[in-house]
JSON list of C-alpha atoms in Angstrom, two decimals:
[
{"chain": "I", "resi": 241, "resn": "PRO", "atom": "CA", "xyz": [12.13, 16.96, 5.63]},
{"chain": "I", "resi": 242, "resn": "ILE", "atom": "CA", "xyz": [9.27, 18.47, 8.56]},
{"chain": "I", "resi": 243, "resn": "LEU", "atom": "CA", "xyz": [11.43, 19.52, 11.21]},
{"chain": "I", "resi": 244, "resn": "ARG", "atom": "CA", "xyz": [10.16, 20.65, 14.27]},
{"chain": "I", "resi": 245, "resn": "SER", "atom": "CA", "xyz": [11.51, 23.69, 15.40]},
{"chain": "I", "resi": 246, "resn": "THR", "atom": "CA", "xyz": [14.16, 23.82, 18.51]},
{"chain": "I", "resi": 247, "resn": "ALA", "atom": "CA", "xyz": [10.41, 25.65, 20.43]},
{"chain": "I", "resi": 248, "resn": "CYS", "atom": "CA", "xyz": [13.35, 28.29, 21.62]},
{"chain": "I", "resi": 249, "resn": "ASN", "atom": "CA", "xyz": [13.16, 32.11, 21.22]},
{"chain": "I", "resi": 250, "resn": "GLU", "atom": "CA", "xyz": [15.03, 35.39, 22.62]},
{"chain": "I", "resi": 251, "resn": "GLU", "atom": "CA", "xyz": [13.20, 35.02, 26.24]},
{"chain": "I", "resi": 252, "resn": "PHE", "atom": "CA", "xyz": [13.64, 31.64, 27.09]},
{"chain": "I", "resi": 253, "resn": "CYS", "atom": "CA", "xyz": [15.64, 28.50, 25.63]},
{"chain": "I", "resi": 254, "resn": "GLN", "atom": "CA", "xyz": [14.09, 25.08, 25.61]},
{"chain": "I", "resi": 255, "resn": "ALA", "atom": "CA", "xyz": [17.53, 23.41, 24.63]},
{"chain": "I", "resi": 256, "resn": "GLY", "atom": "CA", "xyz": [17.88, 21.94, 28.22]},
{"chain": "I", "resi": 257, "resn": "ARG", "atom": "CA", "xyz": [14.52, 21.11, 29.19]},
{"chain": "I", "resi": 258, "resn": "MET", "atom": "CA", "xyz": [13.04, 17.27, 28.84]},
{"chain": "I", "resi": 259, "resn": "ILE", "atom": "CA", "xyz": [9.63, 17.75, 27.79]},
{"chain": "I", "resi": 260, "resn": "LYS", "atom": "CA", "xyz": [8.93, 21.16, 25.65]},
{"chain": "I", "resi": 261, "resn": "THR", "atom": "CA", "xyz": [6.24, 23.12, 26.16]},
{"chain": "I", "resi": 262, "resn": "GLU", "atom": "CA", "xyz": [5.63, 22.99, 21.76]},
{"chain": "I", "resi": 263, "resn": "GLU", "atom": "CA", "xyz": [6.11, 19.54, 21.65]},
{"chain": "I", "resi": 264, "resn": "PRO", "atom": "CA", "xyz": [3.30, 17.68, 20.44]},
{"chain": "I", "resi": 265, "resn": "ARG", "atom": "CA", "xyz": [2.24, 14.95, 22.78]},
{"chain": "I", "resi": 266, "resn": "VAL", "atom": "CA", "xyz": [2.61, 10.48, 22.18]},
{"chain": "I", "resi": 267, "resn": "GLY", "atom": "CA", "xyz": [-0.71, 9.43, 21.40]},
{"chain": "I", "resi": 268, "resn": "GLN", "atom": "CA", "xyz": [-1.65, 13.37, 20.05]},
{"chain": "I", "resi": 269, "resn": "ASP", "atom": "CA", "xyz": [-4.50, 12.85, 17.84]},
{"chain": "I", "resi": 270, "resn": "ARG", "atom": "CA", "xyz": [-3.84, 15.05, 14.16]},
{"chain": "I", "resi": 271, "resn": "SER", "atom": "CA", "xyz": [-5.89, 14.74, 10.21]},
{"chain": "I", "resi": 272, "resn": "ILE", "atom": "CA", "xyz": [-5.73, 12.23, 8.12]},
{"chain": "I", "resi": 273, "resn": "GLY", "atom": "CA", "xyz": [-3.59, 15.19, 6.53]},
{"chain": "I", "resi": 274, "resn": "LYS", "atom": "CA", "xyz": [-0.95, 16.16, 8.01]},
{"chain": "I", "resi": 275, "resn": "VAL", "atom": "CA", "xyz": [-0.01, 12.16, 8.58]},
{"chain": "I", "resi": 276, "resn": "GLN", "atom": "CA", "xyz": [-0.66, 11.65, 5.41]},
{"chain": "I", "resi": 277, "resn": "ASP", "atom": "CA", "xyz": [2.09, 14.78, 4.18]},
{"chain": "I", "resi": 278, "resn": "GLU", "atom": "CA", "xyz": [4.62, 13.25, 6.89]},
{"chain": "I", "resi": 279, "resn": "ALA", "atom": "CA", "xyz": [4.01, 10.37, 5.44]},
{"chain": "I", "resi": 280, "resn": "ILE", "atom": "CA", "xyz": [4.88, 11.62, 1.64]},
{"chain": "I", "resi": 281, "resn": "ASP", "atom": "CA", "xyz": [7.72, 13.88, 3.11]},
{"chain": "I", "resi": 282, "resn": "PHE", "atom": "CA", "xyz": [9.44, 11.09, 4.21]},
{"chain": "I", "resi": 283, "resn": "LEU", "atom": "CA", "xyz": [9.31, 8.30, 1.41]},
{"chain": "I", "resi": 284, "resn": "ARG", "atom": "CA", "xyz": [10.54, 11.66, -0.54]},
{"chain": "I", "resi": 285, "resn": "GLN", "atom": "CA", "xyz": [13.44, 11.88, 1.76]},
{"chain": "I", "resi": 286, "resn": "LEU", "atom": "CA", "xyz": [14.02, 8.48, 1.40]},
{"chain": "I", "resi": 287, "resn": "HIS", "atom": "CA", "xyz": [13.87, 8.41, -2.08]},
{"chain": "I", "resi": 288, "resn": "ARG", "atom": "CA", "xyz": [16.96, 11.39, -2.15]},
{"chain": "I", "resi": 289, "resn": "ASP", "atom": "CA", "xyz": [19.50, 9.54, -0.53]},
{"chain": "I", "resi": 290, "resn": "GLY", "atom": "CA", "xyz": [19.12, 6.38, -2.35]},
{"chain": "I", "resi": 291, "resn": "VAL", "atom": "CA", "xyz": [17.16, 4.66, 0.78]},
{"chain": "I", "resi": 292, "resn": "ILE", "atom": "CA", "xyz": [14.39, 4.03, -2.70]},
{"chain": "I", "resi": 293, "resn": "GLU", "atom": "CA", "xyz": [16.05, 3.63, -5.70]},
{"chain": "I", "resi": 294, "resn": "THR", "atom": "CA", "xyz": [13.79, 4.52, -8.59]},
{"chain": "I", "resi": 295, "resn": "ALA", "atom": "CA", "xyz": [10.21, 6.78, -8.83]},
{"chain": "I", "resi": 296, "resn": "ASP", "atom": "CA", "xyz": [8.45, 3.58, -9.96]},
{"chain": "I", "resi": 297, "resn": "GLN", "atom": "CA", "xyz": [9.35, 1.94, -6.30]},
{"chain": "I", "resi": 298, "resn": "LEU", "atom": "CA", "xyz": [8.60, 5.76, -4.73]},
{"chain": "I", "resi": 299, "resn": "THR", "atom": "CA", "xyz": [5.27, 5.60, -6.90]},
{"chain": "I", "resi": 300, "resn": "ALA", "atom": "CA", "xyz": [3.76, 2.35, -5.11]},
{"chain": "I", "resi": 301, "resn": "ARG", "atom": "CA", "xyz": [5.70, 2.76, -2.12]},
{"chain": "I", "resi": 302, "resn": "ARG", "atom": "CA", "xyz": [3.84, 5.84, -1.73]},
{"chain": "I", "resi": 303, "resn": "GLU", "atom": "CA", "xyz": [-0.03, 4.28, -3.09]},
{"chain": "I", "resi": 304, "resn": "ASP", "atom": "CA", "xyz": [0.68, 1.48, -0.68]},
{"chain": "I", "resi": 305, "resn": "VAL", "atom": "CA", "xyz": [1.35, 3.89, 2.85]},
{"chain": "I", "resi": 306, "resn": "LEU", "atom": "CA", "xyz": [-1.17, 5.29, 1.73]},
{"chain": "I", "resi": 307, "resn": "GLN", "atom": "CA", "xyz": [-3.31, 2.97, 1.59]},
{"chain": "I", "resi": 308, "resn": "GLN", "atom": "CA", "xyz": [-2.42, 1.72, 4.80]},
{"chain": "I", "resi": 309, "resn": "LEU", "atom": "CA", "xyz": [-2.54, 5.10, 7.01]},
{"chain": "I", "resi": 310, "resn": "ARG", "atom": "CA", "xyz": [-6.69, 5.31, 4.97]},
{"chain": "I", "resi": 311, "resn": "LYS", "atom": "CA", "xyz": [-7.09, 1.69, 6.55]},
{"chain": "I", "resi": 312, "resn": "SER", "atom": "CA", "xyz": [-5.91, 2.31, 9.83]},
{"chain": "I", "resi": 313, "resn": "SER", "atom": "CA", "xyz": [-7.82, 5.88, 9.80]},
{"chain": "I", "resi": 314, "resn": "ARG", "atom": "CA", "xyz": [-10.67, 6.71, 12.65]},
{"chain": "I", "resi": 315, "resn": "PHE", "atom": "CA", "xyz": [-13.22, 9.58, 13.13]},
{"chain": "I", "resi": 316, "resn": "ILE", "atom": "CA", "xyz": [-13.42, 11.23, 16.67]},
{"chain": "I", "resi": 317, "resn": "ALA", "atom": "CA", "xyz": [-15.69, 13.72, 18.32]},
{"chain": "I", "resi": 318, "resn": "THR", "atom": "CA", "xyz": [-13.86, 16.73, 19.37]},
{"chain": "I", "resi": 319, "resn": "THR", "atom": "CA", "xyz": [-14.96, 20.05, 20.49]},
{"chain": "I", "resi": 320, "resn": "GLY", "atom": "CA", "xyz": [-12.96, 22.97, 20.48]},
{"chain": "I", "resi": 321, "resn": "ARG", "atom": "CA", "xyz": [-11.86, 26.63, 19.08]},
{"chain": "I", "resi": 322, "resn": "LEU", "atom": "CA", "xyz": [-13.35, 26.52, 15.58]},
{"chain": "I", "resi": 323, "resn": "PRO", "atom": "CA", "xyz": [-13.56, 29.39, 12.80]},
{"chain": "I", "resi": 324, "resn": "ASN", "atom": "CA", "xyz": [-17.27, 31.34, 13.33]},
{"chain": "I", "resi": 325, "resn": "LYS", "atom": "CA", "xyz": [-18.43, 30.63, 9.39]},
{"chain": "I", "resi": 326, "resn": "ALA", "atom": "CA", "xyz": [-21.13, 33.05, 10.25]},
{"chain": "I", "resi": 327, "resn": "HIS", "atom": "CA", "xyz": [-21.49, 36.26, 9.91]},
{"chain": "I", "resi": 328, "resn": "ASP", "atom": "CA", "xyz": [-21.95, 37.72, 13.32]},
{"chain": "I", "resi": 329, "resn": "GLY", "atom": "CA", "xyz": [-18.92, 39.87, 14.76]},
{"chain": "I", "resi": 330, "resn": "THR", "atom": "CA", "xyz": [-16.90, 36.84, 16.20]},
{"chain": "I", "resi": 331, "resn": "ALA", "atom": "CA", "xyz": [-14.39, 35.50, 15.53]},
{"chain": "I", "resi": 332, "resn": "SER", "atom": "CA", "xyz": [-14.29, 32.08, 16.35]},
{"chain": "I", "resi": 333, "resn": "THR", "atom": "CA", "xyz": [-16.62, 30.12, 18.26]},
{"chain": "I", "resi": 334, "resn": "THR", "atom": "CA", "xyz": [-16.99, 26.87, 20.52]},
{"chain": "I", "resi": 335, "resn": "ARG", "atom": "CA", "xyz": [-17.87, 24.09, 18.18]},
{"chain": "I", "resi": 336, "resn": "LYS", "atom": "CA", "xyz": [-18.44, 20.11, 18.10]},
{"chain": "I", "resi": 337, "resn": "GLN", "atom": "CA", "xyz": [-17.39, 18.35, 15.17]},
{"chain": "I", "resi": 338, "resn": "ASN", "atom": "CA", "xyz": [-16.03, 14.51, 13.62]},
{"chain": "I", "resi": 339, "resn": "MET", "atom": "CA", "xyz": [-12.71, 14.00, 12.54]},
{"chain": "I", "resi": 340, "resn": "LEU", "atom": "CA", "xyz": [-10.80, 11.70, 11.00]},
{"chain": "I", "resi": 341, "resn": "VAL", "atom": "CA", "xyz": [-7.66, 11.25, 12.21]},
{"chain": "I", "resi": 342, "resn": "GLY", "atom": "CA", "xyz": [-4.43, 9.45, 11.15]},
{"chain": "I", "resi": 343, "resn": "GLY", "atom": "CA", "xyz": [-3.70, 6.14, 11.61]},
{"chain": "I", "resi": 344, "resn": "SER", "atom": "CA", "xyz": [-0.30, 3.76, 11.29]},
{"chain": "I", "resi": 345, "resn": "TRP", "atom": "CA", "xyz": [1.42, 2.84, 8.76]},
{"chain": "I", "resi": 346, "resn": "TRP", "atom": "CA", "xyz": [4.33, 0.05, 8.76]},
{"chain": "I", "resi": 347, "resn": "GLN", "atom": "CA", "xyz": [8.06, 0.69, 7.40]},
{"chain": "I", "resi": 348, "resn": "THR", "atom": "CA", "xyz": [9.71, -1.88, 6.68]},
{"chain": "I", "resi": 349, "resn": "TYR", "atom": "CA", "xyz": [13.00, -2.26, 8.32]},
{"chain": "I", "resi": 350, "resn": "VAL", "atom": "CA", "xyz": [15.14, -0.06, 6.08]},
{"chain": "I", "resi": 351, "resn": "GLU", "atom": "CA", "xyz": [12.72, 2.72, 5.88]},
{"chain": "I", "resi": 352, "resn": "LEU", "atom": "CA", "xyz": [12.73, 3.12, 9.46]},
{"chain": "I", "resi": 353, "resn": "GLN", "atom": "CA", "xyz": [15.95, 2.81, 10.49]},
{"chain": "I", "resi": 354, "resn": "HIS", "atom": "CA", "xyz": [16.77, 5.27, 8.18]},
{"chain": "I", "resi": 355, "resn": "GLY", "atom": "CA", "xyz": [15.09, 7.10, 10.22]},
{"chain": "I", "resi": 356, "resn": "LEU", "atom": "CA", "xyz": [16.50, 6.59, 13.13]},
{"chain": "I", "resi": 357, "resn": "ARG", "atom": "CA", "xyz": [20.08, 6.75, 11.74]},
{"chain": "I", "resi": 358, "resn": "LEU", "atom": "CA", "xyz": [17.65, 10.62, 9.96]},
{"chain": "I", "resi": 359, "resn": "ALA", "atom": "CA", "xyz": [16.36, 11.27, 13.83]},
{"chain": "I", "resi": 360, "resn": "TRP", "atom": "CA", "xyz": [19.31, 11.15, 15.37]},
{"chain": "I", "resi": 361, "resn": "GLN", "atom": "CA", "xyz": [21.59, 13.07, 13.17]},
{"chain": "I", "resi": 362, "resn": "ASN", "atom": "CA", "xyz": [19.27, 15.89, 13.69]},
{"chain": "I", "resi": 363, "resn": "SER", "atom": "CA", "xyz": [17.74, 16.07, 17.14]},
{"chain": "I", "resi": 364, "resn": "SER", "atom": "CA", "xyz": [18.94, 18.94, 18.76]},
{"chain": "I", "resi": 365, "resn": "LYS", "atom": "CA", "xyz": [20.52, 17.97, 21.90]},
{"chain": "I", "resi": 366, "resn": "CYS", "atom": "CA", "xyz": [22.11, 14.65, 21.42]},
{"chain": "I", "resi": 367, "resn": "ILE", "atom": "CA", "xyz": [25.64, 13.49, 21.96]},
{"chain": "I", "resi": 368, "resn": "MET", "atom": "CA", "xyz": [27.48, 11.40, 19.21]},
{"chain": "I", "resi": 369, "resn": "ARG", "atom": "CA", "xyz": [25.24, 12.45, 16.96]},
{"chain": "I", "resi": 370, "resn": "SER", "atom": "CA", "xyz": [28.37, 12.43, 14.18]},
{"chain": "I", "resi": 371, "resn": "GLU", "atom": "CA", "xyz": [27.66, 8.13, 14.10]},
{"chain": "I", "resi": 372, "resn": "SER", "atom": "CA", "xyz": [24.19, 8.65, 13.62]},
{"chain": "I", "resi": 373, "resn": "SER", "atom": "CA", "xyz": [25.54, 6.64, 10.19]},
{"chain": "I", "resi": 374, "resn": "THR", "atom": "CA", "xyz": [26.33, 3.55, 12.27]},
{"chain": "I", "resi": 375, "resn": "LEU", "atom": "CA", "xyz": [23.46, 3.91, 14.69]},
{"chain": "I", "resi": 376, "resn": "GLU", "atom": "CA", "xyz": [22.12, -0.39, 14.66]},
{"chain": "I", "resi": 377, "resn": "LEU", "atom": "CA", "xyz": [18.40, -1.16, 15.39]},
{"chain": "I", "resi": 378, "resn": "CYS", "atom": "CA", "xyz": [16.91, -3.75, 17.05]},
{"chain": "I", "resi": 379, "resn": "ASP", "atom": "CA", "xyz": [13.61, -4.03, 14.97]},
{"chain": "I", "resi": 380, "resn": "LEU", "atom": "CA", "xyz": [11.38, -6.05, 17.94]},
{"chain": "I", "resi": 381, "resn": "ARG", "atom": "CA", "xyz": [8.12, -5.39, 16.12]},
{"chain": "I", "resi": 382, "resn": "HIS", "atom": "CA", "xyz": [7.72, -8.80, 15.94]},
{"chain": "I", "resi": 383, "resn": "ILE", "atom": "CA", "xyz": [7.23, -10.22, 19.47]},
{"chain": "I", "resi": 384, "resn": "THR", "atom": "CA", "xyz": [4.68, -10.94, 21.19]},
{"chain": "I", "resi": 385, "resn": "THR", "atom": "CA", "xyz": [5.40, -12.17, 24.45]},
{"chain": "I", "resi": 386, "resn": "SER", "atom": "CA", "xyz": [7.28, -11.58, 27.37]},
{"chain": "I", "resi": 387, "resn": "ARG", "atom": "CA", "xyz": [9.29, -14.41, 26.79]},
{"chain": "I", "resi": 388, "resn": "GLU", "atom": "CA", "xyz": [10.63, -13.33, 23.53]},
{"chain": "I", "resi": 389, "resn": "MET", "atom": "CA", "xyz": [11.04, -9.69, 24.75]},
{"chain": "I", "resi": 390, "resn": "GLY", "atom": "CA", "xyz": [12.92, -10.61, 27.40]},
{"chain": "I", "resi": 391, "resn": "ARG", "atom": "CA", "xyz": [15.25, -12.96, 25.33]},
{"chain": "I", "resi": 392, "resn": "ALA", "atom": "CA", "xyz": [15.39, -10.09, 22.75]},
{"chain": "I", "resi": 393, "resn": "LEU", "atom": "CA", "xyz": [16.83, -7.96, 24.31]},
{"chain": "I", "resi": 394, "resn": "VAL", "atom": "CA", "xyz": [19.70, -10.01, 26.54]},
{"chain": "I", "resi": 395, "resn": "GLU", "atom": "CA", "xyz": [20.77, -11.07, 22.97]},
{"chain": "I", "resi": 396, "resn": "ASN", "atom": "CA", "xyz": [20.91, -7.44, 20.84]},
{"chain": "I", "resi": 397, "resn": "MET", "atom": "CA", "xyz": [21.98, -6.11, 24.76]},
{"chain": "I", "resi": 398, "resn": "LYS", "atom": "CA", "xyz": [24.47, -8.43, 23.82]},
{"chain": "I", "resi": 399, "resn": "LYS", "atom": "CA", "xyz": [25.24, -7.02, 20.60]},
{"chain": "I", "resi": 400, "resn": "ALA", "atom": "CA", "xyz": [25.43, -4.10, 21.63]},
{"chain": "I", "resi": 401, "resn": "PHE", "atom": "CA", "xyz": [28.22, -4.61, 24.70]},
{"chain": "I", "resi": 402, "resn": "ASN", "atom": "CA", "xyz": [30.39, -5.70, 21.33]},
{"chain": "I", "resi": 403, "resn": "ASN", "atom": "CA", "xyz": [33.05, -7.35, 23.39]},
{"chain": "I", "resi": 404, "resn": "GLY", "atom": "CA", "xyz": [33.59, -3.61, 25.24]},
{"chain": "I", "resi": 405, "resn": "THR", "atom": "CA", "xyz": [33.55, -1.53, 22.63]},
{"chain": "I", "resi": 406, "resn": "ILE", "atom": "CA", "xyz": [29.80, -0.33, 23.01]},
{"chain": "I", "resi": 407, "resn": "ALA", "atom": "CA", "xyz": [27.75, -0.04, 18.78]},
{"chain": "I", "resi": 408, "resn": "PRO", "atom": "CA", "xyz": [25.34, 2.60, 19.23]},
{"chain": "I", "resi": 409, "resn": "THR", "atom": "CA", "xyz": [22.39, 0.38, 18.79]},
{"chain": "I", "resi": 410, "resn": "VAL", "atom": "CA", "xyz": [18.41, 1.55, 19.57]}
]
């Protein structure tokens, strides 16, 4: 799987920081290629773990995901330091370019739950990682109103409370 570094080095450990200095920020635009690579890597992980059972299912799911990513991608204008292709002796220059940034894809409930469990298991700082296989997912992506969200939150908090025996739940 594609894992992120801990961002620690010989001079400084960032394990205790809530926000790591080299951690990508939520909502940061990333190239379509990077998003596709990460999606395919995740699907392969699901196949290795038996969530996607056959090679044919993996191929079909891969094509579906790539199609969703292509449909939801968009072009953005970006300015930054890019390699200079001219032979004028400079190593880089500030340029403007249009870049296709990755979109999103809809994970199935099983994919989302397995990904959640993997993230918890591989977290650099998380309590009870040994319980990652029992982590339950409350998939509320279908909810569209505040009233529905309130009801769902109360209902799922009751399930997580589990008569006083807290069940790991997200």
